[in-house]
Amino acid sequence: EADIYQTPRYLVIGTGKKITLECSQTMGHDKMYWYQQDPGMELHLIHYSYGVNSTEKGDLSSESTVSRIRTEHFPLTLESARPSHTSQYLCASSGTTGGLDTQYFGPGTRLTVL
Amino acid sequence: GQSLEQPSEVTAVEGAIVQINCTYQTSGFYGLSWYQQHDGGAPTFLSYNALDGLEETGRFSSFLSRSDSYGYLLLQELQMKDSASYFCAVRDTGGFKTIFGAGTRLFVKA
């Protein structure tokens, strides 16, 4: 059973606010990811991490930052939220077993910026 | 560039069989995966092919042909609960990132 958690599940905030989306996993996975997904659309990778103190930007230009101080924790921060940031944010982690690298997704945070 | 192509939408009737195709063009290849996502939910892993051939998991099967850069997901005995989006995904060079297709929305009708 995958154990990956995201908080908050829903967030409505005003423009210009700083927010942090939390993501934690208890599977000991080295790799973690943040995706942005609009309803019915594809997943866009915005950040990923190979392990502690390693972070990389993904394919989608983002005004967010991430940190990876502990293996289990991978928070995403928006310094100044804008209406264009309204979307669903999915966190995932993966471990490789026998060549199979399965991504386990959290339930997502649905963000609305007014 | 790196890309995965899959149909945007497929409609089928309950009890039928449906095939969702995926062609990929990536700089590296470490296997083709399939994920299912219901509306409002998170993607969940369905299957993985690293080698050519067919992998079967219950009503779902997945096929890979590396020489053709092509794979498909086969869903048998369709049920209403199979209505969802299905994403194919490829691990890129180095295996650190997974590249997802745009997703195929499957509608199952009674």
mmCIF file of C-alpha atoms in Angstrom:
data_model
loop_
_atom_site.group_PDB
_atom_site.id
_atom_site.type_symbol
_atom_site.label_atom_id
_atom_site.label_comp_id
_atom_site.label_asym_id
_atom_site.label_seq_id
_atom_site.Cartn_x
_atom_site.Cartn_y
_atom_site.Cartn_z
ATOM 1 C CA GLU A 1 0.000 0.000 0.000
ATOM 2 C CA ALA A 2 1.406 3.363 -1.068
ATOM 3 C CA ASP A 3 1.727 5.947 1.676
ATOM 4 C CA ILE A 4 2.107 9.414 0.281
ATOM 5 C CA TYR A 5 0.300 12.374 1.748
ATOM 6 C CA GLN A 6 -0.432 15.879 0.634
ATOM 7 C CA THR A 7 -1.808 18.810 2.573
ATOM 8 C CA PRO A 8 -3.886 20.783 2.191
ATOM 9 C CA ARG A 9 -6.264 18.954 -0.127
ATOM 10 C CA TYR A 10 -7.985 22.192 -1.134
ATOM 11 C CA LEU A 11 -6.751 25.762 -0.862
ATOM 12 C CA VAL A 12 -8.309 29.063 -1.904
ATOM 13 C CA ILE A 13 -6.097 32.117 -1.477
ATOM 14 C CA GLY A 14 -5.706 35.649 -2.730
ATOM 15 C CA THR A 15 -3.195 36.927 -5.247
ATOM 16 C CA GLY A 16 0.246 37.732 -3.866
ATOM 17 C CA LYS A 17 0.141 35.293 -0.950
ATOM 18 C CA LYS A 18 2.995 32.932 -0.201
ATOM 19 C CA ILE A 19 1.960 29.306 0.141
ATOM 20 C CA THR A 20 3.617 25.983 0.789
ATOM 21 C CA LEU A 21 2.135 22.705 -0.348
ATOM 22 C CA GLU A 22 3.232 19.782 1.778
ATOM 23 C CA CYS A 23 4.117 16.305 0.586
ATOM 24 C CA SER A 24 5.362 13.391 2.665
ATOM 25 C CA GLN A 25 5.975 9.735 1.931
ATOM 26 C CA THR A 26 6.727 6.871 4.260
ATOM 27 C CA MET A 27 8.095 4.410 1.703
ATOM 28 C CA GLY A 28 11.718 5.526 1.914
ATOM 29 C CA HIS A 29 11.756 6.445 -1.768
ATOM 30 C CA ASP A 30 14.711 8.468 -2.995
ATOM 31 C CA LYS A 31 12.931 10.047 -5.944
ATOM 32 C CA MET A 32 10.110 12.534 -5.536
ATOM 33 C CA TYR A 33 8.226 14.676 -8.021
ATOM 34 C CA TRP A 34 5.787 17.563 -8.302
ATOM 35 C CA TYR A 35 3.349 17.690 -11.198
ATOM 36 C CA GLN A 36 0.822 20.309 -12.224
ATOM 37 C CA GLN A 37 -2.358 19.112 -13.885
ATOM 38 C CA ASP A 38 -5.418 21.010 -15.068
ATOM 39 C CA PRO A 39 -8.708 19.037 -15.152
ATOM 40 C CA GLY A 40 -8.745 16.496 -17.964
ATOM 41 C CA MET A 41 -5.313 17.524 -19.147
ATOM 42 C CA GLU A 42 -1.832 16.046 -19.131
ATOM 43 C CA LEU A 43 0.642 15.959 -16.268
ATOM 44 C CA HIS A 44 3.384 18.574 -16.336
ATOM 45 C CA LEU A 45 6.537 17.887 -14.329
ATOM 46 C CA ILE A 46 7.565 21.032 -12.464
ATOM 47 C CA HIS A 47 10.198 19.765 -10.003
ATOM 48 C CA TYR A 48 11.889 16.530 -9.062
ATOM 49 C CA SER A 49 14.468 15.264 -6.625
ATOM 50 C CA TYR A 50 16.872 12.316 -6.695
ATOM 51 C CA GLY A 51 17.411 12.401 -2.961
ATOM 52 C CA VAL A 52 18.224 14.607 0.001
ATOM 53 C CA ASN A 53 19.681 18.001 -1.007
ATOM 54 C CA SER A 54 19.064 17.305 -4.694
ATOM 55 C CA THR A 55 16.390 19.191 -6.635
ATOM 56 C CA GLU A 56 15.879 19.845 -10.327
ATOM 57 C CA LYS A 57 13.441 21.877 -12.390
ATOM 58 C CA GLY A 58 11.110 19.924 -14.598
ATOM 59 C CA ASP A 59 9.801 20.581 -18.058
ATOM 60 C CA LEU A 60 7.224 23.196 -17.181
ATOM 61 C CA SER A 61 8.468 26.658 -16.313
ATOM 62 C CA SER A 62 7.350 27.328 -12.805
ATOM 63 C CA GLU A 63 7.518 30.176 -10.342
ATOM 64 C CA SER A 64 7.720 27.722 -7.489
ATOM 65 C CA THR A 65 10.610 26.337 -5.478
ATOM 66 C CA VAL A 66 11.155 23.052 -3.660
ATOM 67 C CA SER A 67 13.440 21.711 -0.982
ATOM 68 C CA ARG A 68 14.483 18.211 0.066
ATOM 69 C CA ILE A 69 16.040 18.319 3.501
ATOM 70 C CA ARG A 70 14.636 14.951 4.559
ATOM 71 C CA THR A 71 14.007 11.863 2.438
ATOM 72 C CA GLU A 72 10.332 11.734 3.306
ATOM 73 C CA HIS A 73 9.468 15.414 2.845
ATOM 74 C CA PHE A 74 9.291 17.439 -0.389
ATOM 75 C CA PRO A 75 7.427 20.738 0.044
ATOM 76 C CA LEU A 76 6.562 23.076 -2.832
ATOM 77 C CA THR A 77 6.497 26.845 -2.233
ATOM 78 C CA LEU A 78 4.894 29.600 -4.278
ATOM 79 C CA GLU A 79 6.377 32.936 -3.179
ATOM 80 C CA SER A 80 3.614 35.030 -4.711
ATOM 81 C CA ALA A 81 0.535 33.231 -5.915
ATOM 82 C CA ARG A 82 -1.231 34.377 -9.084
ATOM 83 C CA PRO A 83 -4.516 33.315 -10.725
ATOM 84 C CA SER A 84 -2.461 31.483 -13.397
ATOM 85 C CA HIS A 85 -1.289 29.134 -10.628
ATOM 86 C CA THR A 86 -4.821 27.812 -10.200
ATOM 87 C CA SER A 87 -4.512 24.088 -10.864
ATOM 88 C CA GLN A 88 -4.137 20.702 -9.219
ATOM 89 C CA TYR A 89 -0.704 19.883 -7.829
ATOM 90 C CA LEU A 90 0.235 16.221 -7.548
ATOM 91 C CA CYS A 91 3.185 14.917 -5.583
ATOM 92 C CA ALA A 92 4.660 11.511 -6.372
ATOM 93 C CA SER A 93 7.514 9.321 -5.239
ATOM 94 C CA SER A 94 9.175 6.331 -6.801
ATOM 95 C CA GLY A 95 11.585 3.559 -6.006
ATOM 96 C CA THR A 96 13.200 1.139 -8.406
ATOM 97 C CA THR A 97 12.788 -2.575 -7.889
ATOM 98 C CA GLY A 98 14.057 -4.986 -10.535
ATOM 99 C CA GLY A 99 14.105 -2.242 -13.138
ATOM 100 C CA LEU A 100 10.524 -1.292 -12.466
ATOM 101 C CA ASP A 101 10.153 2.311 -11.368
ATOM 102 C CA THR A 102 6.591 2.816 -10.248
ATOM 103 C CA GLN A 103 5.376 6.253 -9.314
ATOM 104 C CA TYR A 104 3.003 6.521 -6.379
ATOM 105 C CA PHE A 105 0.888 9.638 -6.365
ATOM 106 C CA GLY A 106 -0.545 11.569 -3.475
ATOM 107 C CA PRO A 107 -4.202 12.661 -3.524
ATOM 108 C CA GLY A 108 -3.298 16.114 -4.822
ATOM 109 C CA THR A 109 -3.835 19.698 -3.722
ATOM 110 C CA ARG A 110 -6.430 21.647 -5.638
ATOM 111 C CA LEU A 111 -5.308 25.281 -5.567
ATOM 112 C CA THR A 112 -7.467 28.265 -6.477
ATOM 113 C CA VAL A 113 -5.918 31.725 -6.557
ATOM 114 C CA LEU A 114 -8.404 34.565 -6.661
ATOM 115 C CA GLY B 1 12.435 16.194 -28.656
ATOM 116 C CA GLN B 2 10.700 13.709 -26.452
ATOM 117 C CA SER B 3 7.075 12.895 -27.007
ATOM 118 C CA LEU B 4 4.435 10.262 -26.454
ATOM 119 C CA GLU B 5 1.376 10.085 -28.693
ATOM 120 C CA GLN B 6 -1.893 8.510 -27.675
ATOM 121 C CA PRO B 7 -5.500 9.105 -28.786
ATOM 122 C CA SER B 8 -7.296 11.793 -26.851
ATOM 123 C CA GLU B 9 -10.545 9.908 -26.486
ATOM 124 C CA VAL B 10 -11.983 6.410 -26.914
ATOM 125 C CA THR B 11 -15.570 5.243 -26.419
ATOM 126 C CA ALA B 12 -16.653 1.621 -25.967
ATOM 127 C CA VAL B 13 -19.590 -0.339 -24.580
ATOM 128 C CA GLU B 14 -19.734 -2.348 -21.399
ATOM 129 C CA GLY B 15 -18.386 -5.875 -21.856
ATOM 130 C CA ALA B 16 -16.361 -4.987 -24.940
ATOM 131 C CA ILE B 17 -12.607 -4.930 -25.498
ATOM 132 C CA VAL B 18 -10.730 -1.693 -26.114
ATOM 133 C CA GLN B 19 -7.133 -1.003 -27.116
ATOM 134 C CA ILE B 20 -5.350 2.256 -26.327
ATOM 135 C CA ASN B 21 -2.225 2.822 -28.392
ATOM 136 C CA CYS B 22 0.897 4.738 -27.492
ATOM 137 C CA THR B 23 3.846 5.633 -29.682
ATOM 138 C CA TYR B 24 6.890 7.249 -28.195
ATOM 139 C CA GLN B 25 9.939 9.178 -29.268
ATOM 140 C CA THR B 26 12.372 9.632 -26.409
ATOM 141 C CA SER B 27 16.117 10.009 -26.031
ATOM 142 C CA GLY B 28 16.275 6.984 -23.748
ATOM 143 C CA PHE B 29 14.004 4.108 -22.924
ATOM 144 C CA TYR B 30 13.758 2.188 -19.717
ATOM 145 C CA GLY B 31 10.297 0.755 -20.075
ATOM 146 C CA LEU B 32 6.713 1.724 -20.874
ATOM 147 C CA SER B 33 4.203 2.123 -18.052
ATOM 148 C CA TRP B 34 0.475 2.713 -17.942
ATOM 149 C CA TYR B 35 -1.431 4.697 -15.332
ATOM 150 C CA GLN B 36 -5.161 5.091 -14.722
ATOM 151 C CA GLN B 37 -6.721 8.273 -13.381
ATOM 152 C CA HIS B 38 -10.368 8.733 -12.467
ATOM 153 C CA ASP B 39 -11.872 12.218 -12.494
ATOM 154 C CA GLY B 40 -10.765 14.120 -9.421
ATOM 155 C CA GLY B 41 -8.366 11.372 -8.405
ATOM 156 C CA ALA B 42 -4.652 10.727 -8.618
ATOM 157 C CA PRO B 43 -2.980 8.491 -11.219
ATOM 158 C CA THR B 44 -2.468 4.897 -10.155
ATOM 159 C CA PHE B 45 -0.033 2.438 -11.675
ATOM 160 C CA LEU B 46 -1.490 -0.280 -13.930
ATOM 161 C CA SER B 47 1.305 -2.071 -15.754
ATOM 162 C CA TYR B 48 4.874 -1.948 -17.006
ATOM 163 C CA ASN B 49 6.708 -3.414 -20.020
ATOM 164 C CA ALA B 50 10.479 -3.398 -20.215
ATOM 165 C CA LEU B 51 10.763 -6.109 -22.864
ATOM 166 C CA ASP B 52 8.825 -6.833 -26.048
ATOM 167 C CA GLY B 53 5.645 -8.782 -25.672
ATOM 168 C CA LEU B 54 2.456 -8.954 -23.737
ATOM 169 C CA GLU B 55 2.038 -8.581 -19.977
ATOM 170 C CA GLU B 56 -1.295 -9.639 -18.499
ATOM 171 C CA THR B 57 -2.791 -8.490 -15.226
ATOM 172 C CA GLY B 58 -6.365 -9.632 -14.853
ATOM 173 C CA ARG B 59 -8.627 -7.824 -17.317
ATOM 174 C CA PHE B 60 -5.785 -5.502 -18.348
ATOM 175 C CA SER B 61 -2.907 -6.396 -20.662
ATOM 176 C CA SER B 62 -0.099 -4.261 -21.993
ATOM 177 C CA PHE B 63 2.047 -4.824 -25.052
ATOM 178 C CA LEU B 64 5.382 -3.406 -26.144
ATOM 179 C CA SER B 65 7.349 -3.410 -29.394
ATOM 180 C CA ARG B 66 10.626 -1.588 -28.875
ATOM 181 C CA SER B 67 11.592 -1.795 -32.544
ATOM 182 C CA ASP B 68 8.405 0.096 -33.431
ATOM 183 C CA SER B 69 8.522 2.414 -30.385
ATOM 184 C CA TYR B 70 4.942 1.358 -29.796
ATOM 185 C CA GLY B 71 2.836 -0.097 -27.079
ATOM 186 C CA TYR B 72 -0.793 -0.526 -26.177
ATOM 187 C CA LEU B 73 -3.046 -1.134 -23.241
ATOM 188 C CA LEU B 74 -5.821 -3.668 -23.732
ATOM 189 C CA LEU B 75 -8.853 -3.610 -21.493
ATOM 190 C CA GLN B 76 -11.197 -6.604 -21.635
ATOM 191 C CA GLU B 77 -14.704 -7.129 -20.297
ATOM 192 C CA LEU B 78 -15.113 -3.410 -19.913
ATOM 193 C CA GLN B 79 -16.985 -2.160 -16.877
ATOM 194 C CA MET B 80 -18.477 1.256 -16.198
ATOM 195 C CA LYS B 81 -15.839 1.828 -13.519
ATOM 196 C CA ASP B 82 -13.149 1.632 -16.227
ATOM 197 C CA SER B 83 -14.250 5.060 -17.459
ATOM 198 C CA ALA B 84 -11.150 7.117 -16.705
ATOM 199 C CA SER B 85 -8.085 8.654 -18.304
ATOM 200 C CA TYR B 86 -5.196 6.361 -19.196
ATOM 201 C CA PHE B 87 -1.646 7.656 -19.493
ATOM 202 C CA CYS B 88 1.305 5.917 -21.067
ATOM 203 C CA ALA B 89 4.690 6.877 -19.640
ATOM 204 C CA VAL B 90 8.351 6.270 -20.438
ATOM 205 C CA ARG B 91 11.334 6.508 -18.135
ATOM 206 C CA ASP B 92 13.919 8.751 -19.786
ATOM 207 C CA THR B 93 17.680 8.423 -20.097
ATOM 208 C CA GLY B 94 19.177 7.880 -16.686
ATOM 209 C CA GLY B 95 15.826 6.671 -15.428
ATOM 210 C CA PHE B 96 15.303 9.670 -13.200
ATOM 211 C CA LYS B 97 12.324 11.205 -14.926
ATOM 212 C CA THR B 98 9.156 9.696 -16.238
ATOM 213 C CA ILE B 99 7.623 11.331 -19.295
ATOM 214 C CA PHE B 100 3.843 11.057 -19.516
ATOM 215 C CA GLY B 101 1.630 11.110 -22.597
ATOM 216 C CA ALA B 102 -1.301 13.520 -22.748
ATOM 217 C CA GLY B 103 -3.722 10.804 -21.706
ATOM 218 C CA THR B 104 -6.608 8.970 -23.358
ATOM 219 C CA ARG B 105 -10.036 9.541 -21.947
ATOM 220 C CA LEU B 106 -12.060 6.296 -22.030
ATOM 221 C CA PHE B 107 -15.832 6.482 -21.918
ATOM 222 C CA VAL B 108 -17.631 3.198 -21.223
ATOM 223 C CA LYS B 109 -21.317 3.193 -22.198
ATOM 224 C CA ALA B 110 -24.020 0.836 -20.989
#
